[in-house]
């Protein structure tokens, strides 16, 4: 159980995290979604006791990180896969962590085996690929069999097979009753891997909920193809729709549903070749939610098409 | 497995880290070869040229100090190794993994200090005893004046040379904690030991007599000299105490900064 309690972190005059306040519950995979630079990593670093909060706090099982007696047995984290001494072997790297937390060396070999690094455990980690380092980082996170796990952008550097493996792995960890907190700037990744999503932008909390809850409120759009797209576009605009003309005779319509678009075309005698309602993706929702919060202001697609 | 880890566990972890990188052994080999190799080189040269020395030069000859000349170079090897115990972690980012495993930062520094203290005390003492013994054997072979460990003054000079190197290892660690990058730490360390003494040399001589005895290098001289090394220097006990205070202060400031800073 992870609790972010009115957490604020400033670096000089930059506010990286601005009064974040939420709980991450056990038993589900919780996604931590936000654009790059929105404060996800900073939040995780505060949880892990690496950065001191300016105000507020982050607790695991009711204790701040530096209050935990044997931290790796309560919290496991993969923040940056390359945060290790390149000249030490994988096994010795994990053994040092194990000694400091009274974890047996047998457990070290167990996690090395589990992530598939056992065969190169005697090699210096400096020679590892990013994917291998990620796996070793996961081994380190699992070492103390902790109830709470944090992963910062874990799919970066993984191949498709690795990405599938890690999604299943997060689900199984959650199913075992653990708290699993995973950050990403990729909405599509969160949509498939997280049960619960917390969205932040510019260090501030924006919204939270399940994928369905987040997409339910957003209006969908309609894709329509016809024999005379330019005339249809004109007709639809007269009906107060926002229309984007696509290159392949298609129109992207918002403001009207599929029934209204079909009826309007019929009344004007324009043959319709395709009529597809499109549900708002998490990506659309994310873009509209974080548009104000983006550091770099660029207009969204609808504004451009008008 | 449910009991809480202690300082002992952290220290075992740090010792494992210390002995599982090749740089440790390269550093220790450098320390050993420099100190003993230079002792052999210098004492052989002195023995070969002994007949060309004037009686006054022969009278001023110090068989103990000349056999320990390698300590002058070894002090840089130990400083670099002490600094790297922490700066290499900052360079690689491993410091974040370390602090996640040991969030009690004061305990972490104590563990690192214990590992360095024990290792470098043992290695330094062995090295200076060997350098001294080899040097004296070379002098005896040429019928030159020589020292012996059964002489308490000579023994003290040799033992304190090892203590001096051990303390400088911790000075390196403390500077590394404060400065965090290897190159800057080594620059400052070399400045303290080599450059500042040169600058002090340019001061008016009545200032020099007050300032120079506080320089780490002169404290080392005072600690290892069988006799009072200059009228303005500290006694060996005071010199040891002053250097110990420097070491504590530098490691203390470094530890304080570590507890305040973001990793």
Coordinates of C-alpha atoms in Angstrom, one line a residue:
Chain A
X1 CA 0.0 0.0 0.0
X2 CA 1.5 3.2 -1.2
X3 CA 0.3 6.6 -0.2
X4 CA 1.3 10.0 -1.7
X5 CA 0.3 12.6 0.8
X6 CA 0.1 16.2 -0.4
X7 CA 3.5 15.8 -1.9
X8 CA 5.4 18.8 -3.3
X9 CA 8.9 18.8 -4.7
X10 CA 10.7 21.9 -5.9
X11 CA 14.1 22.0 -7.6
X12 CA 15.1 25.6 -7.2
X13 CA 12.3 27.6 -8.8
X14 CA 11.0 24.6 -10.8
X15 CA 8.0 22.8 -9.2
X16 CA 8.4 19.2 -10.3
X17 CA 5.6 17.8 -8.2
X18 CA 2.8 20.0 -7.0
X19 CA 0.6 18.8 -4.1
X20 CA 0.0 15.3 -5.4
X21 CA -2.3 13.4 -3.2
X22 CA -3.5 9.8 -4.0
X23 CA -3.3 6.2 -2.8
X24 CA -2.1 3.3 -4.8
X25 CA -4.0 0.2 -3.7
X26 CA -2.9 -3.4 -3.5
X27 CA -4.1 -6.1 -5.8
X28 CA -4.3 -4.1 -9.1
X29 CA -1.8 -2.7 -11.5
X30 CA -1.9 1.1 -11.2
X31 CA -0.7 3.1 -14.1
X32 CA 1.0 6.5 -13.5
X33 CA 0.5 8.4 -16.7
X34 CA 1.8 11.8 -17.8
X35 CA 3.9 13.4 -20.5
X36 CA 7.6 13.4 -20.2
X37 CA 8.7 15.9 -17.5
X38 CA 5.4 15.8 -15.7
X39 CA 6.8 14.6 -12.4
X40 CA 6.4 10.8 -12.5
X41 CA 10.0 10.0 -11.9
X42 CA 10.4 12.7 -9.2
X43 CA 7.4 11.2 -7.4
X44 CA 9.0 7.7 -7.5
X45 CA 12.3 9.0 -6.4
X46 CA 10.7 10.6 -3.3
X47 CA 8.9 7.3 -2.6
X48 CA 12.3 5.5 -2.7
X49 CA 13.9 8.0 -0.3
X50 CA 16.3 9.3 -2.9
X51 CA 14.9 12.9 -3.1
X52 CA 13.6 14.8 -0.1
X53 CA 10.1 16.2 -0.5
X54 CA 9.8 20.0 -0.2
X55 CA 6.5 19.3 1.7
X56 CA 4.2 16.4 2.2
X57 CA 5.4 12.8 2.2
X58 CA 5.2 9.4 0.5
X59 CA 4.7 6.4 2.7
X60 CA 4.7 2.6 2.2
X61 CA 2.7 0.7 4.7
X62 CA 2.5 3.8 6.7
X63 CA 6.2 4.5 6.9
X64 CA 8.4 6.9 4.9
X65 CA 11.2 5.0 3.1
X66 CA 14.0 5.9 5.5
X67 CA 11.8 4.6 8.4
X68 CA 11.6 1.1 6.8
X69 CA 13.8 -1.3 8.7
X70 CA 14.6 -3.6 5.7
X71 CA 13.4 -1.5 2.8
X72 CA 14.0 -4.0 0.0
X73 CA 11.8 -6.5 1.8
X74 CA 8.9 -4.0 1.6
X75 CA 9.4 -2.0 -1.5
X76 CA 11.1 -3.1 -4.8
X77 CA 11.8 -0.6 -7.5
X78 CA 13.2 -0.4 -11.0
X79 CA 13.7 3.3 -11.6
X80 CA 16.7 3.4 -13.9
X81 CA 18.1 0.1 -15.2
X82 CA 21.6 1.6 -15.6
X83 CA 21.9 2.7 -12.0
X84 CA 24.6 0.1 -11.2
X85 CA 28.3 -0.2 -11.2
X86 CA 29.3 -1.5 -14.7
X87 CA 32.4 -3.2 -13.4
X88 CA 30.6 -5.6 -11.0
X89 CA 28.9 -8.9 -12.0
X90 CA 25.2 -9.2 -11.9
X91 CA 25.3 -11.8 -9.1
X92 CA 27.6 -9.7 -6.9
X93 CA 25.4 -6.6 -7.5
X94 CA 22.4 -8.5 -6.2
X95 CA 24.4 -10.1 -3.4
X96 CA 25.5 -6.7 -2.1
X97 CA 21.8 -5.6 -2.0
X98 CA 20.9 -8.9 -0.3
X99 CA 23.5 -8.6 2.4
X100 CA 22.4 -5.0 3.3
X101 CA 18.8 -6.3 3.7
X102 CA 19.4 -9.7 5.3
X103 CA 18.2 -11.6 2.2
X104 CA 19.7 -15.0 1.5
X105 CA 22.1 -15.6 -1.4
X106 CA 19.8 -18.5 -2.4
X107 CA 17.2 -15.9 -3.1
X108 CA 19.7 -14.0 -5.4
X109 CA 20.1 -17.1 -7.6
X110 CA 16.3 -17.6 -7.6
X111 CA 15.5 -14.1 -8.9
X112 CA 18.4 -14.3 -11.4
X113 CA 16.9 -17.6 -12.7
X114 CA 13.4 -16.1 -12.8
X115 CA 14.3 -13.1 -15.0
X116 CA 16.5 -15.2 -17.2
X117 CA 19.8 -13.6 -16.4
X118 CA 21.3 -16.6 -14.5
X119 CA 23.5 -17.7 -17.5
X120 CA 25.3 -14.4 -17.5
X121 CA 25.2 -13.7 -13.8
X122 CA 29.0 -13.9 -13.5
X123 CA 29.5 -11.2 -16.2
X124 CA 30.1 -7.5 -15.7
X125 CA 26.8 -5.7 -16.0
X126 CA 28.5 -2.9 -18.1
X127 CA 28.3 -5.3 -21.0
X128 CA 24.6 -5.9 -20.7
X129 CA 22.1 -4.6 -23.3
X130 CA 19.3 -2.3 -22.0
X131 CA 16.9 -5.2 -22.1
X132 CA 19.2 -7.4 -20.0
X133 CA 19.8 -4.5 -17.6
X134 CA 16.0 -4.1 -17.3
X135 CA 15.7 -7.8 -16.4
X136 CA 18.5 -7.4 -13.8
X137 CA 16.7 -4.4 -12.4
X138 CA 13.5 -6.4 -12.1
X139 CA 15.5 -9.1 -10.3
X140 CA 16.7 -6.5 -7.9
X141 CA 13.1 -5.2 -7.4
X142 CA 11.9 -8.8 -6.6
X143 CA 14.8 -9.7 -4.4
X144 CA 13.2 -9.0 -1.1
X145 CA 9.8 -10.4 -2.2
X146 CA 8.2 -7.0 -1.4
X147 CA 4.5 -6.2 -1.2
X148 CA 4.9 -2.9 -3.1
X149 CA 6.6 -2.6 -6.5
X150 CA 7.5 0.5 -8.5
X151 CA 8.5 0.5 -12.1
X152 CA 9.5 3.7 -13.9
X153 CA 8.9 3.4 -17.7
X154 CA 9.6 -0.3 -17.6
X155 CA 8.8 -1.1 -21.3
X156 CA 11.5 1.3 -22.6
X157 CA 14.1 -0.8 -24.3
X158 CA 12.1 -4.0 -24.3
X159 CA 11.3 -5.9 -27.5
X160 CA 7.7 -6.9 -28.2
X161 CA 8.1 -10.2 -26.6
X162 CA 9.6 -8.6 -23.5
X163 CA 6.7 -6.1 -23.4
X164 CA 4.2 -8.9 -23.4
X165 CA 6.1 -10.8 -20.7
X166 CA 6.3 -7.7 -18.5
X167 CA 2.5 -7.0 -18.8
X168 CA 1.7 -10.6 -17.8
X169 CA 4.2 -10.3 -15.0
X170 CA 2.7 -7.1 -13.6
X171 CA -0.8 -8.8 -13.6
X172 CA 0.5 -11.8 -11.8
X173 CA 2.2 -9.6 -9.2
X174 CA -1.0 -7.8 -8.6
X175 CA -3.0 -11.0 -8.5
X176 CA -0.7 -12.1 -5.6
X177 CA -2.1 -9.1 -3.7
X178 CA 0.9 -6.8 -4.2
X179 CA 0.7 -3.0 -4.9
X180 CA 2.1 -2.5 -8.4
X181 CA 2.7 1.1 -9.5
X182 CA 3.9 1.5 -13.1
X183 CA 4.7 4.8 -14.8
X184 CA 4.6 5.5 -18.5
X185 CA 4.2 8.4 -20.9
X186 CA 2.6 6.0 -23.4
X187 CA -1.2 6.0 -23.1
X188 CA -1.5 3.0 -25.4
X189 CA 0.7 1.0 -23.0
X190 CA -1.3 2.0 -20.0
X191 CA -4.6 1.2 -21.7
X192 CA -3.6 -2.5 -22.0
X193 CA -1.4 -3.0 -18.9
X194 CA -3.1 -1.0 -16.1
X195 CA -6.3 -1.6 -14.2
X196 CA -6.4 1.8 -12.6
X197 CA -4.8 4.9 -14.0
X198 CA -3.6 8.1 -12.4
X199 CA -3.0 11.0 -14.8
X200 CA -0.7 13.9 -14.0
X201 CA 0.6 16.8 -15.9
X202 CA 3.1 19.5 -14.9
X203 CA 3.4 17.9 -11.5
X204 CA -0.3 18.2 -10.8
X205 CA -3.0 15.6 -10.4
X206 CA -5.4 15.6 -13.3
X207 CA -7.7 12.6 -13.0
X208 CA -7.8 9.0 -12.0
X209 CA -10.0 6.0 -12.8
X210 CA -10.2 2.8 -14.8
X211 CA -9.6 2.9 -18.5
X212 CA -13.4 2.6 -19.2
X213 CA -14.2 5.4 -16.7
X214 CA -11.6 7.7 -18.3
X215 CA -12.8 7.1 -21.9
X216 CA -16.6 7.0 -21.1
X217 CA -17.0 10.7 -20.7
X218 CA -15.4 11.7 -23.9
X219 CA -17.4 12.1 -27.1
X220 CA -16.6 9.8 -30.0
X221 CA -16.1 10.7 -33.6
X222 CA -17.4 9.2 -36.8
X223 CA -15.4 8.2 -39.9
X224 CA -17.5 8.4 -43.1
X225 CA -16.5 7.7 -46.7
X226 CA -18.7 8.8 -49.6
X227 CA -18.8 9.3 -53.4
X228 CA -18.7 13.1 -53.0
X229 CA -16.8 14.0 -49.8
X230 CA -16.4 17.7 -50.4
X231 CA -20.2 18.2 -50.8
X232 CA -20.9 15.9 -47.8
X233 CA -18.4 18.0 -45.8
X234 CA -20.3 21.1 -46.7
X235 CA -23.6 19.5 -45.7
X236 CA -22.2 18.3 -42.3
X237 CA -20.7 21.7 -41.5
X238 CA -24.1 23.2 -42.1
X239 CA -25.3 20.8 -39.4
X240 CA -22.7 22.3 -37.0
X241 CA -20.3 19.3 -37.2
X242 CA -16.6 19.7 -37.1
X243 CA -15.2 18.0 -40.2
X244 CA -11.7 17.0 -41.1
X245 CA -11.2 16.0 -44.7
X246 CA -8.9 13.0 -45.1
X247 CA -6.9 12.3 -48.2
X248 CA -8.7 9.0 -49.1
X249 CA -12.2 10.4 -49.7
X250 CA -12.9 10.0 -46.0
X251 CA -14.2 12.5 -43.5
X252 CA -13.5 12.6 -39.8
X253 CA -16.6 14.0 -38.1
X254 CA -17.1 15.2 -34.6
X255 CA -20.2 16.8 -33.1
X256 CA -22.6 14.3 -34.7
X257 CA -23.1 10.6 -34.2
X258 CA -23.2 8.0 -36.9
X259 CA -27.0 8.0 -37.2
X260 CA -27.1 11.8 -37.7
X261 CA -24.3 11.6 -40.3
X262 CA -26.0 8.8 -42.2
X263 CA -29.4 10.7 -42.3
X264 CA -27.8 13.9 -43.4
X265 CA -26.1 12.1 -46.3
X266 CA -29.3 10.4 -47.3
X267 CA -31.3 13.6 -47.3
X268 CA -28.7 15.2 -49.6
X269 CA -28.6 12.1 -51.9
X270 CA -24.9 11.4 -51.3
X271 CA -24.1 7.7 -51.4
X272 CA -22.2 6.5 -48.2
X273 CA -19.5 3.8 -48.7
X274 CA -18.5 3.5 -45.1
X275 CA -19.8 4.8 -41.8
X276 CA -17.8 3.9 -38.7
X277 CA -18.4 5.3 -35.1
X278 CA -15.0 5.7 -33.4
X279 CA -14.8 5.5 -29.7
X280 CA -12.5 8.0 -28.0
X281 CA -9.3 6.3 -27.2
X282 CA -7.4 6.7 -24.0
X283 CA -5.0 8.6 -26.1
X284 CA -7.6 11.2 -27.1
X285 CA -8.7 11.6 -23.5
X286 CA -5.1 11.9 -22.4
X287 CA -4.3 14.5 -25.0
X288 CA -7.3 16.6 -24.1
X289 CA -6.7 16.3 -20.4
X290 CA -3.1 17.2 -20.5
X291 CA -3.2 19.7 -23.3
X292 CA -3.2 22.6 -20.8
X293 CA -0.6 20.9 -18.8
X294 CA 2.0 20.3 -21.5
X295 CA 5.1 22.3 -21.1
X296 CA 5.3 23.0 -24.8
X297 CA 2.0 24.5 -26.1
X298 CA 0.9 23.0 -29.4
X299 CA -2.7 23.1 -30.6
X300 CA -4.7 20.0 -30.8
X301 CA -5.8 18.4 -34.1
X302 CA -9.3 19.8 -34.0
X303 CA -8.2 23.4 -33.7
X304 CA -5.9 23.0 -36.7
X305 CA -8.6 21.6 -38.9
X306 CA -11.0 24.4 -38.3
Chain B
X1 CA 14.9 -13.3 7.5
X2 CA 12.4 -11.1 9.3
X3 CA 14.9 -9.4 11.6
X4 CA 16.1 -5.9 10.8
X5 CA 19.5 -5.5 9.2
X6 CA 22.2 -3.9 11.3
X7 CA 25.5 -1.9 10.8
X8 CA 27.2 -5.3 10.5
X9 CA 25.0 -6.3 7.5
X10 CA 25.6 -2.9 5.8
X11 CA 29.3 -3.3 6.3
X12 CA 29.4 -6.8 4.9
X13 CA 27.5 -5.5 1.9
X14 CA 30.0 -2.6 1.4
X15 CA 32.9 -5.0 1.8
X16 CA 31.5 -7.3 -0.8
X17 CA 31.1 -4.3 -3.2
X18 CA 34.7 -3.2 -2.4
X19 CA 36.2 -6.6 -3.2
X20 CA 34.1 -7.4 -6.3
X21 CA 35.6 -4.8 -8.6
X22 CA 38.9 -5.1 -10.3
X23 CA 39.8 -1.4 -9.6
X24 CA 40.2 -2.3 -5.9
X25 CA 43.0 -4.7 -6.7
X26 CA 44.7 -2.5 -9.2
X27 CA 44.7 0.3 -6.6
X28 CA 46.1 -1.9 -3.9
X29 CA 48.7 -3.3 -6.2
X30 CA 49.7 0.2 -7.1
X31 CA 50.0 1.1 -3.4
X32 CA 52.1 -1.9 -2.7
X33 CA 54.4 -1.6 -5.7
X34 CA 55.0 2.2 -5.2
X35 CA 55.8 2.0 -1.6
X36 CA 58.0 -1.1 -1.6
X37 CA 59.5 -0.5 -5.1
X38 CA 60.5 3.1 -4.2
X39 CA 62.1 1.9 -1.0
X40 CA 64.2 -0.6 -2.9
X41 CA 65.1 2.0 -5.5
X42 CA 66.1 4.8 -3.2
X43 CA 68.0 2.6 -0.7
X44 CA 70.0 0.9 -3.4
X45 CA 70.9 4.3 -4.9
X46 CA 72.0 5.6 -1.5
X47 CA 74.0 2.5 -0.8
X48 CA 75.8 2.7 -4.2
X49 CA 76.7 6.4 -3.7
X50 CA 77.5 6.1 0.0
X51 CA 81.3 6.4 -0.6
X52 CA 80.9 9.7 -2.4
X53 CA 79.1 11.3 0.5
X54 CA 80.8 13.9 2.7
X55 CA 81.0 13.2 6.5
X56 CA 78.3 15.9 7.1
X57 CA 76.0 14.2 4.6
X58 CA 76.6 10.9 6.3
X59 CA 75.7 12.4 9.6
X60 CA 72.4 13.8 8.3
X61 CA 71.5 10.4 6.8
X62 CA 68.1 9.1 8.0
X63 CA 67.8 5.4 7.2
X64 CA 64.2 5.3 8.4
X65 CA 62.8 8.2 6.4
X66 CA 64.6 7.3 3.2
X67 CA 63.2 3.7 3.3
X68 CA 59.7 5.2 3.7
X69 CA 59.9 7.7 0.8
X70 CA 57.3 5.7 -1.1
X71 CA 54.7 6.8 1.4
X72 CA 54.9 10.2 -0.3
X73 CA 53.5 8.6 -3.5
X74 CA 51.3 6.1 -1.7
X75 CA 49.3 8.9 -0.1
X76 CA 47.9 9.7 -3.6
X77 CA 47.0 6.1 -4.3
X78 CA 45.1 5.8 -1.0
X79 CA 43.3 9.2 -1.5
X80 CA 42.1 8.2 -4.9
X81 CA 40.8 4.8 -3.7
X82 CA 39.1 6.4 -0.7
X83 CA 37.4 9.0 -3.0
X84 CA 36.4 6.4 -5.5
X85 CA 34.6 4.4 -2.8
X86 CA 31.9 7.0 -3.2
X87 CA 32.5 9.0 -6.4
X88 CA 32.4 5.9 -8.6
X89 CA 28.9 5.3 -7.3
X90 CA 27.9 8.8 -8.3
X91 CA 29.5 8.4 -11.7
X92 CA 27.6 5.2 -12.6
X93 CA 24.4 6.1 -10.8
X94 CA 24.8 3.1 -8.5
X95 CA 24.4 5.5 -5.6
X96 CA 20.6 5.4 -6.2
X97 CA 20.6 1.6 -5.9
X98 CA 22.8 1.8 -2.9
X99 CA 20.6 4.3 -1.1
X100 CA 17.5 2.3 -1.9
X101 CA 19.1 -0.7 -0.2
X102 CA 20.5 1.4 2.7
X103 CA 18.3 4.6 3.2
X104 CA 20.1 5.3 6.5
X105 CA 22.8 7.4 5.0
X106 CA 24.9 8.0 8.1
X107 CA 25.0 4.2 8.6
X108 CA 26.1 3.8 4.9
X109 CA 29.0 6.2 5.4
X110 CA 30.1 4.4 8.6
X111 CA 30.1 1.1 6.8
X112 CA 32.1 2.5 3.9
X113 CA 34.5 4.0 6.4
X114 CA 34.9 0.8 8.3
X115 CA 35.7 -1.2 5.2
X116 CA 38.3 1.4 4.1
X117 CA 39.7 1.8 7.6
X118 CA 40.2 -1.9 8.2
X119 CA 41.5 -2.7 4.7
X120 CA 43.9 0.2 4.4
X121 CA 45.2 -0.1 7.9
X122 CA 46.1 -3.7 7.4
X123 CA 47.5 -3.2 3.9
X124 CA 49.3 0.0 4.7
X125 CA 51.0 -1.4 7.8
X126 CA 52.1 -4.5 6.0
X127 CA 53.4 -2.4 3.1
X128 CA 55.4 0.1 5.3
X129 CA 56.9 -2.7 7.4
X130 CA 58.0 -4.5 4.3
X131 CA 59.4 -1.3 2.7
X132 CA 61.2 -0.5 5.9
X133 CA 62.6 -4.0 6.4
X134 CA 63.8 -4.3 2.8
X135 CA 65.4 -0.9 3.0
X136 CA 67.2 -1.6 6.2
X137 CA 68.4 -4.9 4.9
X138 CA 69.9 -3.2 1.9
X139 CA 71.6 -0.6 4.1
X140 CA 73.0 -3.3 6.5
X141 CA 74.3 -5.2 3.5
X142 CA 76.4 -2.1 2.5
X143 CA 77.4 -1.5 6.2
X144 CA 75.5 1.8 6.3
X145 CA 73.7 3.0 9.4
X146 CA 70.3 1.2 9.6
X147 CA 67.2 1.1 11.8
X148 CA 65.4 -1.8 13.3
X149 CA 61.8 -2.4 14.4
X150 CA 63.1 -3.4 17.8
X151 CA 64.0 0.2 18.3
X152 CA 60.9 1.9 19.6
X153 CA 61.4 5.2 17.8
X154 CA 61.9 3.4 14.5
X155 CA 58.9 1.2 15.1
X156 CA 56.8 4.2 15.9
X157 CA 57.8 6.0 12.7
X158 CA 56.9 2.9 10.6
X159 CA 53.6 2.2 12.4
X160 CA 52.6 5.9 12.1
X161 CA 53.3 5.9 8.4
X162 CA 50.6 3.2 8.0
X163 CA 48.3 5.2 10.2
X164 CA 48.9 8.3 8.1
X165 CA 48.0 6.5 4.9
X166 CA 44.9 5.0 6.6
X167 CA 43.7 8.5 7.6
X168 CA 44.3 9.9 4.2
X169 CA 42.1 7.2 2.7
X170 CA 39.3 8.5 4.8
X171 CA 40.1 12.1 3.8
X172 CA 39.6 10.9 0.2
X173 CA 36.3 9.4 1.2
X174 CA 35.2 12.6 2.9
X175 CA 36.2 14.8 0.0
X176 CA 34.4 12.4 -2.4
X177 CA 31.2 12.7 -0.3
X178 CA 31.4 16.5 -0.5
X179 CA 32.4 16.9 -4.2
X180 CA 30.9 13.7 -5.7
X181 CA 32.9 13.6 -8.9
X182 CA 36.2 11.7 -9.1
X183 CA 38.1 14.3 -11.1
X184 CA 37.2 17.3 -8.9
X185 CA 37.8 15.3 -5.7
X186 CA 41.3 14.2 -6.9
X187 CA 42.1 17.8 -7.9
X188 CA 41.2 19.1 -4.5
X189 CA 43.0 16.3 -2.8
X190 CA 46.2 16.9 -4.7
X191 CA 45.8 20.7 -4.1
X192 CA 45.7 20.0 -0.3
X193 CA 48.7 17.8 -0.3
X194 CA 51.0 19.3 -2.9
X195 CA 49.8 22.8 -4.1
X196 CA 49.0 24.5 -0.8
X197 CA 52.5 23.6 0.6
X198 CA 54.0 25.3 -2.4
X199 CA 51.8 28.4 -1.9
X200 CA 52.7 28.5 1.8
X201 CA 56.4 28.5 0.8
X202 CA 55.8 32.0 -0.7
X203 CA 54.4 33.4 2.6
X204 CA 56.6 35.5 4.8
X205 CA 58.7 33.2 6.9
X206 CA 57.2 34.3 10.2
X207 CA 53.8 33.3 8.9
X208 CA 55.1 30.1 7.5
X209 CA 56.2 28.9 10.9
X210 CA 52.7 29.2 12.1
X211 CA 50.9 27.8 9.1
X212 CA 53.1 25.1 7.6
X213 CA 52.8 22.8 10.6
X214 CA 49.1 22.5 10.0
X215 CA 49.5 21.2 6.4
X216 CA 48.6 17.6 6.1
X217 CA 51.9 16.7 4.4
X218 CA 53.8 18.2 7.3
X219 CA 51.6 16.5 9.8
X220 CA 52.6 13.3 8.1
X221 CA 56.2 14.2 8.3
X222 CA 55.8 14.9 12.0
X223 CA 54.0 11.6 12.6
X224 CA 56.6 9.5 10.9
X225 CA 59.8 11.3 11.9
X226 CA 61.8 9.4 14.5
X227 CA 62.9 12.7 16.0
X228 CA 61.3 16.1 16.0
X229 CA 61.3 16.9 12.3
X230 CA 61.6 20.7 12.6
X231 CA 61.5 23.2 15.5
X232 CA 58.1 24.5 14.2
X233 CA 56.4 21.1 13.8
X234 CA 54.0 19.4 16.1
X235 CA 55.1 16.4 18.2
X236 CA 54.0 13.1 16.6
X237 CA 51.1 12.8 19.1
X238 CA 49.7 16.3 18.4
X239 CA 50.2 15.8 14.7
X240 CA 48.3 12.5 14.8
X241 CA 45.5 14.2 16.7
X242 CA 45.3 17.2 14.3
X243 CA 45.1 14.9 11.3
X244 CA 42.5 12.8 13.0
X245 CA 40.4 16.0 13.6
X246 CA 40.8 17.0 9.9
X247 CA 39.7 13.5 8.8
X248 CA 36.7 13.6 11.2
X249 CA 35.7 17.1 10.1
X250 CA 35.9 16.3 6.4
X251 CA 34.0 13.0 6.7
X252 CA 31.5 14.7 9.0
X253 CA 30.8 17.5 6.5
X254 CA 30.5 14.9 3.7
X255 CA 28.1 12.8 5.7
X256 CA 26.0 15.8 6.6
X257 CA 25.8 16.9 2.9
X258 CA 24.9 13.3 1.9
X259 CA 21.9 13.3 4.3
X260 CA 20.7 16.7 3.0
X261 CA 21.1 16.3 -0.7
X262 CA 18.9 14.5 -3.3
X263 CA 20.6 11.5 -4.7

